[in-house]
Coordinates of C-alpha atoms in Angstrom, one line a residue:
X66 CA -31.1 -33.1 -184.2
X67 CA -30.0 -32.8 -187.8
X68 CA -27.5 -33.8 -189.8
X69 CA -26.8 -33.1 -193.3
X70 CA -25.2 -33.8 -196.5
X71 CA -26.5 -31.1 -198.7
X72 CA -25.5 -30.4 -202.3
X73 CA -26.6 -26.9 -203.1
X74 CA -30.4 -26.3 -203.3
X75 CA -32.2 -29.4 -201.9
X76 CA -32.9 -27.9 -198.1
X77 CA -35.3 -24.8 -200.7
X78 CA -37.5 -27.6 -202.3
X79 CA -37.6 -29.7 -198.9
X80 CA -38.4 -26.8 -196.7
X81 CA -41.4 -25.7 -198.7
X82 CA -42.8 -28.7 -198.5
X83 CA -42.5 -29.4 -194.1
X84 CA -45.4 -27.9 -192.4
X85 CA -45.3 -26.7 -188.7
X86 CA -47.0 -29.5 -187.3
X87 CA -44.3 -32.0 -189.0
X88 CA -41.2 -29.7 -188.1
X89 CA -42.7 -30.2 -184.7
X90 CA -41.9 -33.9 -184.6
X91 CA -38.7 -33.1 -185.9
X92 CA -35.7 -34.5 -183.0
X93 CA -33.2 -35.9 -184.9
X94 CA -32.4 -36.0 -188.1
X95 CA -29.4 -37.0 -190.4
X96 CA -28.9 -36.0 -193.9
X97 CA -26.3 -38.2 -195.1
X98 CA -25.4 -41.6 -195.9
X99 CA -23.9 -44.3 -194.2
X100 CA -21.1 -46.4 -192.3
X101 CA -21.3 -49.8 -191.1
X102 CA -19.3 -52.4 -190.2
X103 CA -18.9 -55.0 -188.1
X104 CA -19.0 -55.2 -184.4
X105 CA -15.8 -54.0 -182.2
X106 CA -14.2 -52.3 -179.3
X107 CA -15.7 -48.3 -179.4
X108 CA -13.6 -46.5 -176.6
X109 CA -13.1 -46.6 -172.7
X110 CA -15.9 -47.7 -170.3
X111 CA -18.0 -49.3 -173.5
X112 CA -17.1 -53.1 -173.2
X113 CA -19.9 -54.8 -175.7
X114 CA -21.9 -53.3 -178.1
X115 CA -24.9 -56.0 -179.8
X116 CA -26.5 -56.0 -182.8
X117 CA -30.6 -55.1 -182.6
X118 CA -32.3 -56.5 -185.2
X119 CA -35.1 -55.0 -184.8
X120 CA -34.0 -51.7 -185.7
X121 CA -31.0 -53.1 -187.9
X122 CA -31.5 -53.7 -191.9
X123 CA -29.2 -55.7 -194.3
X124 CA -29.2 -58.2 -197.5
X125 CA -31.5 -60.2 -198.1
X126 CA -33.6 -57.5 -196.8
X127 CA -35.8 -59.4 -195.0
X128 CA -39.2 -57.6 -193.4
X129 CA -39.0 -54.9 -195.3
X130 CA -42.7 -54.2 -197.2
X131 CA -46.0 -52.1 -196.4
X132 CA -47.6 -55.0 -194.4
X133 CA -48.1 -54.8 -190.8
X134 CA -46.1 -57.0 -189.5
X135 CA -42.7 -55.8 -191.8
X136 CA -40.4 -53.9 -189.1
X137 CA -39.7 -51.8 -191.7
X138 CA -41.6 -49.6 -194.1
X139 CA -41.1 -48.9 -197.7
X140 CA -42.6 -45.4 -198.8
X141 CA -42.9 -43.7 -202.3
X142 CA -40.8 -44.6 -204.5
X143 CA -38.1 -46.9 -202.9
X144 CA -37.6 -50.3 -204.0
X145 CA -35.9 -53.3 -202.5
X146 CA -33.4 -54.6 -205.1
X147 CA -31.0 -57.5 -204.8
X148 CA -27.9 -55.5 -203.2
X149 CA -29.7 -52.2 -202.1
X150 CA -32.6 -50.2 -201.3
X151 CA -32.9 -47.7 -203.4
X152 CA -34.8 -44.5 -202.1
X153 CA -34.7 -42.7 -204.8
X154 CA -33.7 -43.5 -208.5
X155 CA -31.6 -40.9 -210.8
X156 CA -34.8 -39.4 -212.2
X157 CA -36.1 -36.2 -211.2
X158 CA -39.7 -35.4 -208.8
X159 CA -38.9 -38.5 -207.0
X160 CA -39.2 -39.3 -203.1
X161 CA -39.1 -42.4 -201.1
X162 CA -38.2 -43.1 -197.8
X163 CA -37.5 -46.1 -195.2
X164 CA -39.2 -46.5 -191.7
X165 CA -38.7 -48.7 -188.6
X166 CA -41.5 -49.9 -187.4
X167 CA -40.2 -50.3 -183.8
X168 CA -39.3 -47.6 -181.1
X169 CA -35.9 -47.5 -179.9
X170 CA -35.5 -47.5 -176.1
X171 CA -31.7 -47.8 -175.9
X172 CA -30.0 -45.7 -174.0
X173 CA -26.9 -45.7 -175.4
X174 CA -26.3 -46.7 -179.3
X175 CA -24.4 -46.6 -182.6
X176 CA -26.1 -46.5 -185.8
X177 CA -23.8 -47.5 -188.6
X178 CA -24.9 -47.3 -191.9
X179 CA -23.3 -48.4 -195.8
X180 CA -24.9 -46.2 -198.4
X181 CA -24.1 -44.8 -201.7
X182 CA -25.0 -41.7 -203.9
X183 CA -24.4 -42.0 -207.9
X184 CA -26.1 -40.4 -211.2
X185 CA -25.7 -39.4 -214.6
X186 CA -25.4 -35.2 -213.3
X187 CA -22.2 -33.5 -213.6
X188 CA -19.6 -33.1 -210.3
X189 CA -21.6 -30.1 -209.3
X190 CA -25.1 -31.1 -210.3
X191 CA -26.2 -33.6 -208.1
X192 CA -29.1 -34.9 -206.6
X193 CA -30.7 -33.7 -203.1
X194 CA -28.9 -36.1 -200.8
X195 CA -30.2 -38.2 -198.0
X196 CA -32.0 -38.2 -194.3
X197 CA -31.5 -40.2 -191.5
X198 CA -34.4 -39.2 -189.2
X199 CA -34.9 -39.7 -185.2
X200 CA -38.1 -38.4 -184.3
X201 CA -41.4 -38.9 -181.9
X202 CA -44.0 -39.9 -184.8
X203 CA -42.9 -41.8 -187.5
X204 CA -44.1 -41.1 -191.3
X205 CA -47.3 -42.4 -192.3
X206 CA -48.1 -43.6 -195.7
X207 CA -50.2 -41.0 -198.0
X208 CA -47.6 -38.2 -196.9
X209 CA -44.3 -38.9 -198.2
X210 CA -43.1 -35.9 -199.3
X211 CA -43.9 -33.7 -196.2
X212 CA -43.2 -36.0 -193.4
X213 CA -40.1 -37.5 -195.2
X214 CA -38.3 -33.7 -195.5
X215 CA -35.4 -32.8 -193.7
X216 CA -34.7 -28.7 -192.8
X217 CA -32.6 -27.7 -195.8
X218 CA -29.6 -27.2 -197.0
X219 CA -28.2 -24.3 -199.3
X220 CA -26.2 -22.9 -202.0
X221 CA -22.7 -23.3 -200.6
X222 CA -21.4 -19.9 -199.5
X223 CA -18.2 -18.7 -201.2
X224 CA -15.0 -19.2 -199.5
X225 CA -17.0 -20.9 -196.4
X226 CA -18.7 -24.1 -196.8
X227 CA -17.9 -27.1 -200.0
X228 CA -21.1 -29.4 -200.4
X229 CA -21.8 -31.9 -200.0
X230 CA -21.8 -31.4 -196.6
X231 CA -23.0 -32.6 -193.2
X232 CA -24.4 -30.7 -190.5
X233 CA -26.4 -31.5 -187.4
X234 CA -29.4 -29.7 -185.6
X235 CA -31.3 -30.8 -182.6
X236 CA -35.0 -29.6 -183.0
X237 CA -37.3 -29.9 -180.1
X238 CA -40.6 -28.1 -183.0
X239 CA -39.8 -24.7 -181.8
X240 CA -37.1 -23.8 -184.0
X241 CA -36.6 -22.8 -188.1
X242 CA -34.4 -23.2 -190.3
X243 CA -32.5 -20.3 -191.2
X244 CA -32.0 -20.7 -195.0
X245 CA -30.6 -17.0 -195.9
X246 CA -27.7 -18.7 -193.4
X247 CA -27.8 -21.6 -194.5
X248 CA -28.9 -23.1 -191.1
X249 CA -25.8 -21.5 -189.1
X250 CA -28.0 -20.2 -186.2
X251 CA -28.7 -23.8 -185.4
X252 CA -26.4 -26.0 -186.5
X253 CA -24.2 -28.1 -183.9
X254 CA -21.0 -28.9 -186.4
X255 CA -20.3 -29.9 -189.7
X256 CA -17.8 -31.2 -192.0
X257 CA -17.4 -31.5 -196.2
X258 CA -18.5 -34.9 -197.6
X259 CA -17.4 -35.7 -201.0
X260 CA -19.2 -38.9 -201.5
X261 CA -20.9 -39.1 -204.9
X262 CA -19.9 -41.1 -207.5
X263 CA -17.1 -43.2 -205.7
X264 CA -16.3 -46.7 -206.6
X265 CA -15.7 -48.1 -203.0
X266 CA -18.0 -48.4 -199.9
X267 CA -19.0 -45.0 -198.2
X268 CA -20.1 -45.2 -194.5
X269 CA -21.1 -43.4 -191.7
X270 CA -21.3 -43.9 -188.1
X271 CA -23.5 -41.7 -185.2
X272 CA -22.8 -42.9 -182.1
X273 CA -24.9 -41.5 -179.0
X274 CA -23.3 -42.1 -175.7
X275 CA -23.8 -40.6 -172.4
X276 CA -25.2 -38.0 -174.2
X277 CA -21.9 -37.1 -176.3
X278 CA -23.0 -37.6 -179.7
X279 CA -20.2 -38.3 -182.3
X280 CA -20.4 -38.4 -186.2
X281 CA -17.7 -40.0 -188.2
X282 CA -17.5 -41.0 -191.7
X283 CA -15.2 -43.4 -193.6
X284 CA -15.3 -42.1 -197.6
X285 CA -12.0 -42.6 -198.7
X286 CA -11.8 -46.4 -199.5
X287 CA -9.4 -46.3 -196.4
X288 CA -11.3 -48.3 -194.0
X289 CA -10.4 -45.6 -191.7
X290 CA -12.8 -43.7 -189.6
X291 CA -12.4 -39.8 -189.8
X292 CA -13.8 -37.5 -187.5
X293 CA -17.2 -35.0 -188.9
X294 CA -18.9 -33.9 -185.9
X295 CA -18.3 -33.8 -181.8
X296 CA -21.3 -32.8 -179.7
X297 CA -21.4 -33.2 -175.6
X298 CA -24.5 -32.5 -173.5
X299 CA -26.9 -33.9 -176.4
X300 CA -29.9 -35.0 -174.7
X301 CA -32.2 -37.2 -176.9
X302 CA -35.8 -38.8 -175.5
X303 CA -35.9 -42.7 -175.6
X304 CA -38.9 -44.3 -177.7
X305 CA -38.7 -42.8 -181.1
X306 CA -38.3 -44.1 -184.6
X307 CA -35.0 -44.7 -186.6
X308 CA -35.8 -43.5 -190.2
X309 CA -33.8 -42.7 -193.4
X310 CA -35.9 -40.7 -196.5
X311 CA -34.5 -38.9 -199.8
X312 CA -35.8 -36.9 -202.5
X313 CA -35.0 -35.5 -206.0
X314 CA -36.2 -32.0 -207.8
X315 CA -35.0 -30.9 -211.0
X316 CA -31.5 -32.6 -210.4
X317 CA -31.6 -36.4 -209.4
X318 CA -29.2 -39.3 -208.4
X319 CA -29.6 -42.4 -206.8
X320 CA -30.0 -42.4 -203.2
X321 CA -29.0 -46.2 -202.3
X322 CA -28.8 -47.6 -199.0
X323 CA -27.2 -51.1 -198.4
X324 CA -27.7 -51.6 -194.9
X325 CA -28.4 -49.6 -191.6
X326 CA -27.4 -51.1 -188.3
X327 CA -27.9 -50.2 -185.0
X328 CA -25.6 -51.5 -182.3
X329 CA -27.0 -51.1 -178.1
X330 CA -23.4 -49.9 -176.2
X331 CA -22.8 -51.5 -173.0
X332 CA -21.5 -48.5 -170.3
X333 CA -20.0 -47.8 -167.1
X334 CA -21.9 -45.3 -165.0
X335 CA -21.0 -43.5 -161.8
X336 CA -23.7 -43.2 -159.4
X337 CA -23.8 -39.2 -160.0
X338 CA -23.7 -40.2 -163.9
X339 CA -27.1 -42.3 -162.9
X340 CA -28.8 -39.2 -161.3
X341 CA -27.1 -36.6 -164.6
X342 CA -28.6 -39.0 -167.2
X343 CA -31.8 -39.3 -166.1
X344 CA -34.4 -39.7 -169.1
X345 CA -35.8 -36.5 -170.6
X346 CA -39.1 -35.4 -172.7
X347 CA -37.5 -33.3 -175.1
X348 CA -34.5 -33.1 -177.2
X349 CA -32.4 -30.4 -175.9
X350 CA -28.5 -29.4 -176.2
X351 CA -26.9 -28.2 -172.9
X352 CA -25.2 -25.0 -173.2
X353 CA -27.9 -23.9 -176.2
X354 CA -31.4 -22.2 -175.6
X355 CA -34.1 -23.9 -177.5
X356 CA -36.9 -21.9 -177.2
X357 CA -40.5 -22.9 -175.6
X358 CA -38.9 -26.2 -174.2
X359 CA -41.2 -27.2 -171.7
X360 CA -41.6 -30.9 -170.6
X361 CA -45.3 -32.3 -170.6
X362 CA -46.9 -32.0 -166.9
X363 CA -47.7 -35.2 -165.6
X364 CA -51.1 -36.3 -165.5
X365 CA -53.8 -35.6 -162.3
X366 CA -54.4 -38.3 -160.0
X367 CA -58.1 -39.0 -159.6
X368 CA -57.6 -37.7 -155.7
X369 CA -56.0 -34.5 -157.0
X370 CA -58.7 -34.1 -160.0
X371 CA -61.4 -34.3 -156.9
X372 CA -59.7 -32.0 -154.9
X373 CA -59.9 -29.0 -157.9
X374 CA -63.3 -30.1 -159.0
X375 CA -64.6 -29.7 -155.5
X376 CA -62.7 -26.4 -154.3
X377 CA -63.7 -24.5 -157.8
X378 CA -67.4 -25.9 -156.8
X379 CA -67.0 -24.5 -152.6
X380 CA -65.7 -21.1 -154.0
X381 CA -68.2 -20.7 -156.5
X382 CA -71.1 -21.3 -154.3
X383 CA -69.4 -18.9 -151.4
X384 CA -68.8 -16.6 -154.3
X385 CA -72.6 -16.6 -154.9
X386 CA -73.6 -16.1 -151.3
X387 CA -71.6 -13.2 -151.3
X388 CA -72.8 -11.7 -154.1
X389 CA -76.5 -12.2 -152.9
X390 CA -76.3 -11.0 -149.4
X391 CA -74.6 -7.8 -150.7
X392 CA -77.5 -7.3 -153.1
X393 CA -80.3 -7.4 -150.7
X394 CA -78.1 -4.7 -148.2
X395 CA -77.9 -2.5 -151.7
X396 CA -81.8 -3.2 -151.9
X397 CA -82.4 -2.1 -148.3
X398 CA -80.3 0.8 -148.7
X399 CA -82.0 1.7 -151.8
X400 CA -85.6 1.7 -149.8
X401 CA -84.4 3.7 -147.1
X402 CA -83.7 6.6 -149.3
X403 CA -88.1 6.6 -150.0
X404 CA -88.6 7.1 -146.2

């Protein structure tokens, strides 16, 4: 799944650069920037929600680095500064990008995130944005660009769409992005985001609960959450990588990101909830056809590998028999014929 905040011509440059192999591993992804605050009460049946820290990230930005025991990764051209990370700074051909190191096997969660998105560019002329990423195989270093790169996003369509703006898209590798549409075909919802250049917090929150995912953003200095994006029957996997990436072409700005936080959510299930939200191998959204989803076939048993191994042998050797007794009846027939 995707979601985006796209000024106009960033998804171009991005989707260029994103082979098939890495759109693939593409399940969810967020291009935005971020909401956090601290914990509270999130709706009915959801009675405590706790802070992981080991997919959580704040000041003084401890375990962050490139070693191997950081939980998170620094890529390209982010830095950690003092009251940030910056992804990406307000100069142009720039990329970074931040990884957890740790899977996420929550079931249900809330990732809120602070970030903020200033430069020198006029209102119009801003930088590419930012990606929050939830996918199968994190980014490895040597291959920032590719791995880091979100679908696209588009020149804003007269009369129809204001960028900077968010959209979501759930990806299980078999779809693409449809730029002459500017991702329309498979986009889950949207919403304008005019966040660049403010001078008060900007945050986002994405909240995945019994498989209702929920985008909301707080970018008016009101402390007041405001609805984006409402999905139901969003099915994610469990055990894949929280990540967040940006990237600059020939306009920049910086991409900043001051904390991300993910919160596990406490629920009440029915017993026929338990048997509906069972785990899944792919991402899928109920209601819309992804094409070539298949889940992976479980692996043989050694009694069930035996069993093939030694049929295929039993009907090759009773396919040989065959084969030679009807050849010597051909060659008796053929003799007769002489006499």
């Amino acid at each position: 799944m995707a979601v985006a905040l796209a000024p106009s011509g960033w998804w171009r440059r991005w989707r260029r650069r994103l082979s098939a192999r890495e759109v693939s591993r593409m399940l969810l992804l967020l291009l935005l920037l971020g909401s956090g605050q601290g914990p509270r009460q999130v709706g009915a049946g959801q009675t405590f929600e706790y802070l992981k820290r080991e997919h959580s990230l704040s000041k003084p930005y401890q375990g962050v680095g490139t070693s191997s025991s950081s939980l998170w990764n620094l890529m390209g051209n982010a830095m950690v500064m003092t009251q940030y990370i910056r992804l990406t700074p307000d100069m142009q051909s720039k990329q970074g990008a931040l990884w957890n190191r740790v899977p996420c096997f929550l079931r249900d969660w809330e990732l809120q995130v602070h970030f903020r998105i200033h430069g020198q560019g006029k209102k119009n002329l801003h930088g590419d944005g930012l990606a929050i990423w939830y996918t199968k195989d994190r980014m490895q270093p040597g291959v920032p660009a590719r791995a880091s790169s979100p679908p696209s996003a588009f020149p804003p369509l007269p009369s129809q769409r204001v960028f900077p703006y968010i959209s979501a898209m759930v990806n299980n590798g078999s779809l693409s992005y449809d730029h002459e549409r500017d991702g329309r075909p498979t986009e889950l919802g949207g919403c304008t985001a005019i966040v660049r250049n403010l001078h008060y917090d900007t945050f986002l929150v994405i909240r995945y609960v019994k498989r209702h995912l929920t985008i909301m953003m707080d970018i008016d200095g009101k402390h007041e959450w405001r609805d984006c994006i409402e999905v139901p029957g969003v099915r994610l996997p469990r055990g894949y990588y929280f990540g967040t990436s940006s990237i600059t072409g020939d306009l920049s700005d910086n991409h900043d990101v001051i904390s991300l936080k993910l919160f596990e959510l406490t629920v009440e299930r029915t017993p026929e909830e338990e048997k509906l939200h069972r785990d899944v191998f792919l991402p899928s959204v109920d209601n819309m056809k992804l094409p070539e989803m298949t889940a992976p076939l479980p692996p043989l048993s050694g009694l069930a590998l035996f069993l093939i191994v030694f049929f295929s042998l039993v009907f090759s050797v009773f396919a040989i028999v065959i084969g030679i007794i009807l050849y010597n009846k051909w060659q008796d027939q053929s003799r007769k014929r002489f006499y």
